Amino acid sequence: MKNAEAIEKRRTFGIISHPDAGKTTLTEKLLLFGGAIQSAGAVKNSKISKTATSDFMEIEKQRGISVATSVMAFEYGGKQINILDTPGHKDFAEDTFRTLTAVDSVILVVDVANGVEEQTKKLMEVCRMRKTPVIIYVNKMDREGKYTFDLLDELEQHLEIKVTPLTWPIGMGDRFKGVYNLFDKNLNLFQANKTKISTDIVSLSDINDSKLDELVGEAPAQELREDIEVIEGVYDEFSREDYLSGDIAPVFFGSAVNNFGVKELLDTFCRISPSPRGRATDAGFIEPSEDKFSGFVFKIHANLDPKHRDRIAFLRIVSGKFERNTFYNHVRLGKKVKFPNPTSFMAQDKSVIEEAFPGDVIGLYDTGTFKIGDTLNEGADFMFKGIPNFSPEIFQELENLDPLKSKQLDKGIRQLMDEGLAQLFIQQPGNRKIVGTVGQLQFEVIAYRLLNEYGANCRFVPKGYAKAVWVTSENSEQLNSFMRSKSNSLAKDKDDNLVFLAETSFLLTMAEQDYPDITFHKTSAFKLEKQFN
Ligand code: G4P
């Protein structure tokens, strides 16, 4: 296949939501439509259970399943669709942030009753920063929820993005009759049915047609007409350009569990979503159409069998064509590497592939040569930018309980950090290891894996830090004075960048005021922030 053809065909995206909004259900329905799975339940089992579990066997089992569902590819409407799975569990948010660097667009699922929730806001922040095009799917219309116009206001305010509805619900909960497609001007009538795909689509180019009253009842029909008048006055007409630039998010309404509104979503997605996009490197922007192969690692999965340290590195292809058994440049190591068994994840079956194209995600077996963010390319020296680390929320010091195993502990913690399980900050004096995570669950996983895979016994001691910010300044006098006064709260990250571990947000604000020439960056990708803003 030619590169240009392959690029045009591919659509790589992620589905994100606050837990319970319906991400898994929607993913499953999309796979059912795409014929990638035959029955519901296949994806459901992959969920990390919502209650933070201390059952390690459960964590191990989930790790295995989540390799299988990391990428789900299928063909639909002439496109090859690659869905990248993002863990819903809050403690794995960092993993989701990284996956967002490997997608070209996002579908955001919102629960009609709960509206914008905490996790959604954070994920949207990452999308805004990267200008990722977003489609919003308002789910659970079969239940009572927020008044539709209020919900749209809430989306605009809390997600800080303009929205424009492409479908419009007629009632909700028990009174839910269906949706009117404002774009295609047809009516999709709702039937609660978990097994059947809704096909009751009635063309209705004139909203004043009396057919509408017959189909949904007089009062709902009248309400819809009034709503549409308001919509036309208030919301901008949909512009694909504004969607692609991340300035406006089209909104759909449906009920994923009832297969409702999913087909419109998928059809529109195929029509408007972007084909694979290029990425920024330290030597300029790389377009997917470039001849030479390039890609980056955004996720690493450890082997389930602790006796085998091999891992799977997930590589997103950015440009050119990847070929099996061909030597490529591992830029960070300055080494040539080739892969005899690269795998694809078509329809959930792992299979060895001969070639892969921009937008594709492939799995590479790795014995410890990859770190998250690594670049692989064909005869060039550039590195992709932008797998940023965000501030962790919980900080604990790692203490070695067995001095004879300190080497194992050092190696283990370094490898687990390469996988992106948490962030490590080194504090002086004494090379103290401060581990930062977004959830308590990670500490349990780290301690368990250090012991089981590396034989290193450790414990974690809570530290009173609340936020990590990366510090830069051109004013060396001010920086030195800051470093003297905050020596107890400073550390270095894995790349030797200076990090301020603030005990409270207030102390951070104070530091910002006291040291105006110092910049306190929210992510480790501060060299890139300028490009995004
Ligand atoms: P998540 O991945 O975002 O966490 O959400 P998930 O799909 O697991 O959905 C969360 C719950 O919401 C599930 O119920 C699911 O069945 C339900 N749900 C999803 N879509 C709809 C919808 O359109 N309408 C209604 N009423 N419910 C919906 P559960 O009780 O947690 O699980 P289950 O026992 O039903 O599988």
Coordinates of C-alpha atoms and ligand atoms in Angstrom, one line a residue:
M1 CA 0.0 0.0 0.0
K2 CA 1.2 3.5 -0.7
N3 CA 1.9 5.8 2.2
A4 CA -0.5 8.5 1.2
E5 CA -3.4 6.0 0.8
A6 CA -2.6 4.4 4.1
I7 CA -2.5 7.8 5.9
E8 CA -5.8 8.9 4.4
K9 CA -7.4 5.7 5.6
R10 CA -6.4 5.8 9.2
R11 CA -8.1 7.4 12.1
T12 CA -6.5 7.0 15.5
F13 CA -8.3 8.3 18.6
G14 CA -9.0 7.8 22.3
I15 CA -12.2 7.7 24.2
I16 CA -12.0 9.5 27.5
S17 CA -14.4 10.1 30.4
H18 CA -14.9 10.3 34.1
P19 CA -15.3 6.8 35.4
D20 CA -18.8 5.5 35.0
A21 CA -19.9 7.9 32.3
G22 CA -20.0 5.0 29.8
K23 CA -16.5 4.9 28.1
T24 CA -16.3 1.1 28.2
T25 CA -19.9 0.7 27.0
L26 CA -19.3 3.1 24.1
T27 CA -16.0 1.4 23.1
E28 CA -17.8 -1.9 23.1
K29 CA -20.6 -0.6 20.9
L30 CA -18.1 0.9 18.4
L31 CA -16.3 -2.4 18.2
L32 CA -19.6 -4.2 17.7
F33 CA -20.5 -1.8 14.8
G34 CA -17.1 -2.3 13.3
G35 CA -17.5 -6.0 13.5
A36 CA -14.4 -6.3 15.6
I37 CA -16.1 -8.2 18.4
Q38 CA -19.1 -10.4 18.2
S39 CA -20.6 -10.0 21.6
A40 CA -20.9 -7.4 24.3
G41 CA -18.7 -8.0 27.4
A42 CA -15.4 -8.4 25.6
V43 CA -14.1 -5.0 26.6
K44 CA -16.0 -4.8 29.9
N45 CA -13.8 -7.4 31.4
S46 CA -10.8 -5.3 30.8
K47 CA -11.7 -2.6 33.3
I48 CA -9.6 -2.1 36.3
S49 CA -12.1 -2.3 39.0
K50 CA -13.3 1.0 40.3
T51 CA -12.8 0.4 43.9
A52 CA -9.1 0.8 44.6
T53 CA -8.2 -2.8 45.1
S54 CA -5.5 -4.3 47.2
D55 CA -5.9 -7.6 45.6
F56 CA -2.7 -8.0 43.7
M57 CA -3.8 -11.0 41.8
E58 CA -6.5 -8.8 40.5
I59 CA -4.0 -6.1 39.4
E60 CA -1.9 -8.7 37.7
K61 CA -4.9 -10.1 35.9
Q62 CA -5.9 -6.6 34.8
R63 CA -2.4 -5.9 33.6
G64 CA -2.7 -8.8 31.3
I65 CA -6.0 -7.9 29.9
S66 CA -5.1 -4.3 29.4
V67 CA -2.3 -5.3 27.1
A68 CA -4.9 -6.9 24.9
T69 CA -7.2 -3.9 24.9
S70 CA -4.5 -1.2 24.6
V71 CA -5.2 -0.8 21.0
M72 CA -8.4 -1.9 19.2
A73 CA -8.4 -1.7 15.5
F74 CA -11.2 -2.3 13.0
E75 CA -12.4 -1.2 9.6
Y76 CA -15.5 0.8 9.2
G77 CA -16.8 3.0 6.3
G78 CA -13.6 2.6 4.4
K79 CA -11.4 3.7 7.3
Q80 CA -9.1 1.8 9.5
I81 CA -10.0 2.9 13.0
N82 CA -7.5 2.6 15.8
I83 CA -9.0 3.1 19.3
L84 CA -6.4 3.6 22.0
D85 CA -7.7 2.5 25.3
T86 CA -7.3 4.8 28.3
P87 CA -7.7 3.5 31.8
G88 CA -10.7 5.0 33.5
H89 CA -9.3 4.5 37.0
K90 CA -8.2 7.8 38.4
D91 CA -5.0 6.4 39.8
F92 CA -3.9 5.6 36.3
A93 CA -4.5 9.1 34.9
E94 CA -0.9 9.6 34.0
D95 CA -1.1 6.7 31.6
T96 CA -4.1 8.3 30.0
F97 CA -2.3 11.6 29.6
R98 CA 0.5 9.8 27.8
T99 CA -1.9 7.9 25.6
L100 CA -3.4 11.3 24.5
T101 CA 0.0 12.2 22.9
A102 CA -0.4 9.2 20.6
V103 CA -4.0 10.0 19.3
D104 CA -5.1 12.4 16.7
S105 CA -8.5 13.1 18.1
V106 CA -10.7 12.3 21.1
I107 CA -14.3 11.3 21.9
L108 CA -15.2 12.6 25.3
V109 CA -18.1 10.8 27.0
V110 CA -20.2 12.8 29.5
D111 CA -23.0 11.5 31.7
V112 CA -26.1 13.6 31.1
A113 CA -26.9 13.6 34.8
N114 CA -23.5 14.3 36.2
G115 CA -22.3 16.7 33.5
V116 CA -18.6 17.7 33.7
E117 CA -16.8 15.8 36.4
E118 CA -13.3 16.2 37.9
Q119 CA -11.5 13.7 35.7
T120 CA -13.1 15.0 32.5
K121 CA -11.7 18.5 33.3
K122 CA -8.2 17.3 33.7
L123 CA -8.2 15.2 30.6
M124 CA -9.7 18.1 28.6
E125 CA -6.9 20.3 29.9
V126 CA -4.4 18.0 28.1
C127 CA -6.4 18.0 24.9
R128 CA -6.5 21.8 25.0
M129 CA -2.8 22.0 25.5
R130 CA -2.2 19.8 22.5
K131 CA -5.1 21.3 20.4
T132 CA -6.6 17.8 20.0
P133 CA -9.9 17.8 18.1
V134 CA -12.7 16.6 20.5
I135 CA -16.2 15.2 19.8
I136 CA -18.5 15.1 22.9
Y137 CA -21.0 12.3 23.3
V138 CA -23.6 13.0 26.0
N139 CA -24.6 9.5 27.3
K140 CA -27.4 8.0 29.3
M141 CA -30.2 10.0 27.6
D142 CA -32.6 7.2 28.7
R143 CA -32.2 8.6 32.2
E144 CA -33.2 11.9 33.7
G145 CA -30.4 14.4 33.5
K146 CA -29.5 18.1 33.3
Y147 CA -31.6 20.5 31.1
T148 CA -29.9 20.3 27.7
F149 CA -29.1 24.0 27.3
D150 CA -27.7 24.2 30.8
L151 CA -25.5 21.1 30.1
L152 CA -24.1 22.7 27.0
D153 CA -23.3 25.9 29.0
E154 CA -21.6 23.7 31.6
L155 CA -19.5 22.0 28.9
E156 CA -18.4 25.3 27.5
Q157 CA -17.5 26.8 30.9
H158 CA -15.8 23.8 32.6
L159 CA -14.1 22.4 29.6
E160 CA -13.2 25.8 28.3
I161 CA -14.1 25.0 24.7
K162 CA -16.9 26.2 22.4
V163 CA -19.5 23.6 21.6
T164 CA -22.0 23.1 18.9
P165 CA -24.7 20.4 18.9
L166 CA -24.9 18.2 15.8
T167 CA -27.8 16.2 17.2
W168 CA -30.5 17.3 19.6
P169 CA -32.5 15.2 22.0
I170 CA -36.2 15.1 22.2
G171 CA -37.0 14.7 25.9
M172 CA -35.0 12.5 28.2
G173 CA -35.4 9.7 30.7
D174 CA -38.9 8.1 30.3
R175 CA -39.8 10.8 27.9
F176 CA -36.8 10.3 25.6
K177 CA -38.1 10.0 22.0
G178 CA -34.9 10.1 20.1
V179 CA -32.6 12.7 18.5
Y180 CA -32.9 15.1 15.7
N181 CA -29.8 15.2 13.5
L182 CA -29.3 18.9 12.8
F183 CA -26.6 18.2 10.3
D184 CA -28.3 15.5 8.1
K185 CA -31.8 16.7 9.0
N186 CA -33.3 13.4 10.0
L187 CA -34.9 11.9 13.0
N188 CA -33.7 8.9 14.9
L189 CA -36.4 7.4 17.0
F190 CA -35.4 5.8 20.3
Q191 CA -36.2 2.3 21.4
A192 CA -34.7 0.9 24.6
N193 CA -32.9 -2.1 23.3
K194 CA -29.6 -3.4 24.4
T195 CA -29.1 -5.9 21.7
K196 CA -30.5 -4.3 18.5
I197 CA -29.0 -1.4 16.5
S198 CA -31.6 1.3 16.1
T199 CA -32.6 1.7 12.5
D200 CA -35.7 3.9 12.8
I201 CA -34.3 6.9 10.9
V202 CA -36.8 9.2 9.3
S203 CA -35.8 11.9 6.9
L204 CA -37.3 15.2 8.0
S205 CA -35.9 18.1 6.1
D206 CA -38.6 20.5 7.3
I207 CA -38.9 20.6 11.1
N208 CA -42.5 22.0 10.7
D209 CA -43.6 18.9 8.9
S210 CA -46.7 17.4 10.8
K211 CA -45.0 14.0 10.5
L212 CA -42.9 15.1 13.5
D213 CA -46.0 15.5 15.7
E214 CA -47.3 12.0 14.6
L215 CA -43.9 10.4 15.4
V216 CA -43.0 12.0 18.7
G217 CA -46.3 13.6 19.9
E218 CA -47.4 17.2 19.7
A219 CA -45.8 18.7 22.8
P220 CA -42.3 17.2 22.3
A221 CA -42.5 18.2 18.6
Q222 CA -43.3 21.8 19.5
E223 CA -40.5 21.8 22.1
L224 CA -38.0 20.5 19.5
R225 CA -39.0 23.3 17.1
E226 CA -38.5 25.9 19.8
D227 CA -35.2 24.4 20.8
I228 CA -34.0 24.4 17.2
E229 CA -34.9 28.1 16.9
V230 CA -32.7 28.9 20.0
I231 CA -29.9 26.6 18.8
E232 CA -29.8 28.4 15.4
G233 CA -29.6 31.8 17.2
V234 CA -27.1 30.8 19.9
Y235 CA -24.6 28.3 18.4
D236 CA -22.3 28.8 15.5
E237 CA -22.8 26.6 12.5
F238 CA -20.5 23.6 12.6
S239 CA -17.2 24.3 11.0
R240 CA -14.8 21.3 10.4
E241 CA -11.9 23.7 10.4
D242 CA -12.7 24.9 13.9
Y243 CA -13.1 21.4 15.1
L244 CA -9.8 20.3 13.6
S245 CA -8.0 23.2 15.2
G246 CA -9.5 22.2 18.6
D247 CA -11.5 25.4 18.9
I248 CA -15.0 23.9 18.8
A249 CA -16.4 20.5 19.9
P250 CA -19.4 19.0 18.2
V251 CA -21.9 17.4 20.6
F252 CA -23.9 14.2 20.1
F253 CA -26.6 12.8 22.4
G254 CA -27.4 9.1 22.9
S255 CA -27.6 6.1 25.1
A256 CA -24.6 3.8 24.5
V257 CA -26.0 0.8 26.4
N258 CA -29.0 0.9 24.1
N259 CA -26.9 1.3 21.0
F260 CA -28.5 4.6 20.4
G261 CA -26.7 7.6 18.8
V262 CA -23.6 5.5 18.3
K263 CA -23.9 5.0 14.6
E264 CA -24.4 8.7 14.0
L265 CA -21.3 9.3 16.1
L266 CA -19.2 6.8 14.2
D267 CA -20.4 8.0 10.8
T268 CA -19.7 11.6 11.6
F269 CA -16.4 10.6 13.2
C270 CA -15.4 8.9 9.9
R271 CA -16.4 12.0 8.0
I272 CA -14.8 14.8 10.1
S273 CA -12.0 13.4 12.2
P274 CA -8.4 14.1 11.2
S275 CA -6.2 11.6 9.5
P276 CA -2.9 10.9 11.2
R277 CA -1.1 14.1 12.1
G278 CA 2.6 14.9 12.4
R279 CA 4.5 15.6 15.6
A280 CA 7.0 18.2 16.8
T281 CA 10.6 17.2 17.3
D282 CA 13.6 19.0 18.5
A283 CA 14.6 19.5 14.9
G284 CA 11.2 20.8 13.6
F285 CA 7.9 19.3 12.7
I286 CA 7.6 15.9 11.0
E287 CA 4.7 15.4 8.7
P288 CA 3.2 11.9 8.3
S289 CA 3.9 12.1 4.5
E290 CA 7.6 12.1 5.0
D291 CA 9.3 9.1 3.3
K292 CA 11.4 8.1 6.2
F293 CA 10.0 6.1 9.1
S294 CA 9.7 7.7 12.5
G295 CA 7.7 6.9 15.7
F296 CA 7.8 7.2 19.5
V297 CA 7.1 5.0 22.4
F298 CA 4.2 6.2 24.6
K299 CA 3.5 3.2 26.8
I300 CA 5.4 0.2 28.1
H301 CA 3.9 -2.9 29.6
A302 CA 5.9 -5.3 31.7
N303 CA 5.6 -9.0 31.2
L304 CA 3.3 -10.7 33.5
D305 CA 5.8 -13.4 34.3
P306 CA 8.2 -12.0 36.8
K307 CA 10.9 -14.5 35.6
H308 CA 11.0 -12.9 32.2
R309 CA 11.8 -9.2 32.2
D310 CA 10.7 -8.6 28.7
R311 CA 8.2 -5.9 28.0
I312 CA 6.0 -4.6 25.2
A313 CA 6.7 -1.1 24.1
F314 CA 3.9 0.6 22.3
L315 CA 5.1 2.7 19.4
R316 CA 3.0 5.2 17.5
I317 CA 4.1 5.6 14.0
V318 CA 4.4 9.2 12.9
S319 CA 5.9 9.1 9.4
G320 CA 7.0 6.8 6.6
K321 CA 6.6 3.0 6.7
F322 CA 7.7 0.7 9.5
E323 CA 9.0 -2.7 8.3
R324 CA 9.7 -5.9 10.2
N325 CA 13.3 -7.0 10.6
T326 CA 14.7 -3.6 9.4
F327 CA 17.3 -1.7 11.3
Y328 CA 16.2 1.6 12.8
N329 CA 17.8 4.2 14.9
H330 CA 17.2 4.2 18.6
V331 CA 18.0 7.8 19.0
R332 CA 18.5 8.1 22.8
L333 CA 20.9 5.1 22.8
G334 CA 22.5 6.0 19.4
K335 CA 22.1 2.3 18.5
K336 CA 20.6 0.4 15.6
V337 CA 17.8 -1.9 16.5
K338 CA 15.5 -4.3 14.5
F339 CA 12.3 -6.1 15.5
P340 CA 11.6 -9.7 14.3
N341 CA 8.1 -9.8 15.8
P342 CA 6.4 -6.5 15.8
T343 CA 2.7 -7.0 16.6
S344 CA -0.5 -5.2 15.6
F345 CA -3.7 -5.4 17.6
M346 CA -6.3 -5.8 14.8
A347 CA -9.6 -6.9 16.2
Q348 CA -8.0 -7.8 19.5
D349 CA -5.9 -10.5 18.0
K350 CA -2.3 -9.9 18.4
S351 CA -0.5 -10.8 15.2
V352 CA 3.0 -10.3 13.7
I353 CA 2.9 -7.6 11.1
E354 CA 5.2 -7.0 8.1
E355 CA 4.6 -3.3 7.8
A356 CA 2.8 -0.4 9.5
F357 CA 1.9 3.2 8.6
P358 CA 1.4 6.6 10.2
G359 CA -1.3 6.5 12.8
D360 CA -0.8 2.8 13.6
V361 CA 0.3 1.6 17.0
I362 CA 2.5 -1.5 17.1
G363 CA 3.8 -3.5 20.0
L364 CA 7.6 -4.1 20.1
Y365 CA 9.1 -6.8 22.4
D366 CA 11.7 -5.2 24.4
T367 CA 14.2 -6.4 27.0
G368 CA 14.7 -3.0 28.7
T369 CA 16.0 -0.8 25.9
F370 CA 13.0 1.5 25.8
K371 CA 11.8 4.3 28.0
I372 CA 8.6 6.2 27.6
G373 CA 9.1 9.0 25.1
D374 CA 11.9 7.2 23.1
T375 CA 12.2 8.0 19.4
L376 CA 12.8 5.3 16.7
N377 CA 13.6 6.5 13.2
E378 CA 15.3 5.9 10.0
G379 CA 18.7 7.5 9.7
A380 CA 18.1 10.8 11.5
D381 CA 19.0 12.4 14.7
F382 CA 15.8 14.1 15.9
M383 CA 13.7 13.2 18.9
F384 CA 10.0 13.6 19.4
K385 CA 9.0 16.1 22.0
G386 CA 6.1 16.1 24.3
I387 CA 5.4 13.1 26.5
P388 CA 5.1 15.5 29.4
N389 CA 5.0 14.6 33.0
F390 CA 2.3 16.3 35.0
S391 CA 2.5 17.0 38.7
P392 CA 1.8 14.0 40.8
E393 CA -0.6 14.4 43.7
I394 CA 0.8 12.1 46.3
F395 CA 4.5 12.0 47.3
Q396 CA 6.2 9.3 49.4
E397 CA 9.8 8.6 50.2
L398 CA 11.0 5.1 49.2
E399 CA 12.8 3.4 52.0
N400 CA 14.9 0.3 51.6
L401 CA 14.2 -2.3 54.2
D402 CA 17.0 -4.6 53.2
P403 CA 20.4 -2.9 52.8
L404 CA 21.8 -6.0 51.1
K405 CA 19.3 -5.5 48.2
S406 CA 19.9 -1.9 47.5
K407 CA 21.2 -2.6 44.0
Q408 CA 18.1 -4.6 43.2
L409 CA 15.9 -1.8 44.6
D410 CA 17.7 0.8 42.5
K411 CA 17.4 -1.2 39.3
G412 CA 13.8 -2.1 40.0
I413 CA 12.6 1.4 40.7
R414 CA 14.4 2.7 37.7
Q415 CA 12.7 0.1 35.4
L416 CA 9.3 0.6 36.9
M417 CA 9.7 4.4 36.3
D418 CA 10.7 3.7 32.7
E419 CA 7.4 2.0 32.4
G420 CA 5.8 5.2 33.6
L421 CA 4.2 3.8 36.7
A422 CA 5.1 6.8 38.7
Q423 CA 7.7 9.7 38.8
L424 CA 10.9 9.6 40.7
F425 CA 12.5 12.7 42.2
I426 CA 15.9 12.6 43.8
Q427 CA 16.5 14.8 46.8
Q428 CA 19.8 15.8 48.3
P429 CA 21.6 15.2 50.6
G430 CA 21.6 11.4 50.6
N431 CA 20.1 10.7 47.1
R432 CA 16.7 10.3 48.7
K433 CA 14.1 8.8 46.4
I434 CA 10.7 10.6 46.4
V435 CA 8.1 8.8 44.4
G436 CA 5.2 10.8 43.1
T437 CA 1.9 9.3 41.8
V438 CA -1.6 10.4 41.2
G439 CA -3.1 7.6 43.3
Q440 CA -2.5 5.5 46.3
L441 CA -2.8 2.3 44.3
Q442 CA 0.5 2.9 42.6
F443 CA 2.5 2.7 45.8
E444 CA 1.0 -0.7 46.5
V445 CA 1.7 -1.9 43.0
I446 CA 5.3 -0.6 43.2
A447 CA 6.1 -2.2 46.6
Y448 CA 4.5 -5.5 45.4
R449 CA 6.4 -5.6 42.1
L450 CA 9.8 -4.6 43.7
L451 CA 9.4 -7.5 46.1
N452 CA 8.1 -10.0 43.6
E453 CA 10.2 -9.1 40.5
Y454 CA 13.4 -7.8 42.1
G455 CA 13.4 -9.3 45.5
A456 CA 13.6 -5.8 47.1
N457 CA 11.7 -5.1 50.3
C458 CA 10.7 -1.5 50.8
R459 CA 8.3 0.8 52.5
F460 CA 6.8 4.2 51.7
V461 CA 6.9 7.1 54.1
P462 CA 4.4 9.9 53.2
K463 CA 5.8 13.3 52.5
G464 CA 3.9 16.5 53.0
Y465 CA 4.2 17.8 49.4
A466 CA 1.2 18.6 47.3
K467 CA 2.5 19.6 44.0
A468 CA 5.6 19.4 41.8
V469 CA 6.5 22.2 39.4
W470 CA 9.5 22.4 37.1
V471 CA 11.6 25.5 37.7
T472 CA 13.6 27.6 35.2
S473 CA 15.0 31.1 35.2
E474 CA 17.4 33.3 33.3
N475 CA 18.1 35.3 36.4
S476 CA 20.7 33.2 38.1
E477 CA 20.9 35.4 41.2
Q478 CA 17.2 35.0 41.9
L479 CA 17.4 31.3 41.2
N480 CA 20.3 30.8 43.6
S481 CA 18.5 32.7 46.3
F482 CA 15.3 30.6 45.7
M483 CA 17.4 27.4 45.9
R484 CA 19.0 28.5 49.1
S485 CA 15.7 29.3 50.8
K486 CA 13.8 26.2 49.6
S487 CA 16.6 23.6 49.8
N488 CA 14.3 21.2 51.6
S489 CA 11.7 21.3 48.9
L490 CA 13.9 20.9 45.8
A491 CA 14.6 17.8 43.8
K492 CA 15.7 16.6 40.4
D493 CA 13.6 14.7 38.0
K494 CA 14.7 11.8 35.8
D495 CA 16.2 14.2 33.3
D496 CA 18.0 16.2 35.9
N497 CA 15.6 19.1 35.7
L498 CA 15.1 21.2 38.8
V499 CA 11.7 20.6 40.5
F500 CA 10.1 22.5 43.3
L501 CA 8.0 20.3 45.6
A502 CA 5.5 22.7 47.1
E503 CA 3.7 21.7 50.3
T504 CA 0.6 23.7 49.5
S505 CA -0.7 25.6 46.5
F506 CA -0.5 28.7 48.7
L507 CA 3.2 28.3 49.2
L508 CA 3.6 27.9 45.4
T509 CA 1.7 31.2 44.8
M510 CA 3.9 32.9 47.4
A511 CA 7.0 31.6 45.7
E512 CA 5.7 32.9 42.3
Q513 CA 5.2 36.3 43.9
D514 CA 8.5 36.4 45.7
Y515 CA 10.5 35.3 42.7
P516 CA 9.0 37.0 39.6
D517 CA 11.9 36.0 37.3
I518 CA 11.5 32.3 38.0
T519 CA 9.0 30.4 35.9
F520 CA 7.1 27.6 37.6
H521 CA 6.0 25.1 34.9
K522 CA 3.0 22.9 35.3
T523 CA 4.5 20.0 33.2
S524 CA 8.0 18.7 32.4
A525 CA 7.4 19.6 28.8
F526 CA 8.1 23.3 29.4
K527 CA 10.4 23.5 26.4
L528 CA 7.3 22.6 24.4
E529 CA 4.7 24.7 26.2
K530 CA 5.8 27.8 24.2
Q531 CA 4.9 26.0 21.0
F532 CA 1.5 25.1 22.2
N533 CA 0.6 28.5 23.6
Ligands
G4P1 P1 -16.9 3.7 32.2 O1 -16.2 2.8 31.3 O2 -16.9 5.1 31.8 O3 -16.5 3.6 33.7 O4 -18.4 3.3 32.2 P2 -19.2 2.0 31.8 O5 -19.2 1.9 30.3 O6 -18.7 0.9 32.6 O7 -20.6 2.3 32.3 C1 -20.9 2.6 33.7 C2 -22.3 2.2 34.0 O8 -23.2 3.0 33.2 C3 -22.6 0.7 33.6 O9 -23.5 0.2 34.6 C4 -23.3 0.8 32.3 O10 -24.1 -0.3 32.0 C5 -24.1 2.1 32.4 N1 -24.4 2.7 31.1 C6 -23.6 2.9 30.1 N2 -24.3 3.6 29.1 C7 -25.6 3.8 29.6 C8 -26.7 4.4 29.0 O11 -26.8 4.8 27.9 N3 -27.8 4.4 29.8 C9 -27.8 3.9 31.1 N4 -29.0 4.0 31.8 N5 -26.7 3.3 31.6 C10 -25.6 3.3 30.9 P3 -23.1 -0.7 35.8 O12 -24.3 -1.0 36.5 O13 -21.9 -0.1 36.4 O14 -22.6 -1.9 35.0 P4 -23.4 -3.1 34.3 O15 -23.7 -4.1 35.4 O16 -24.6 -2.5 33.7 O17 -22.5 -3.6 33.3

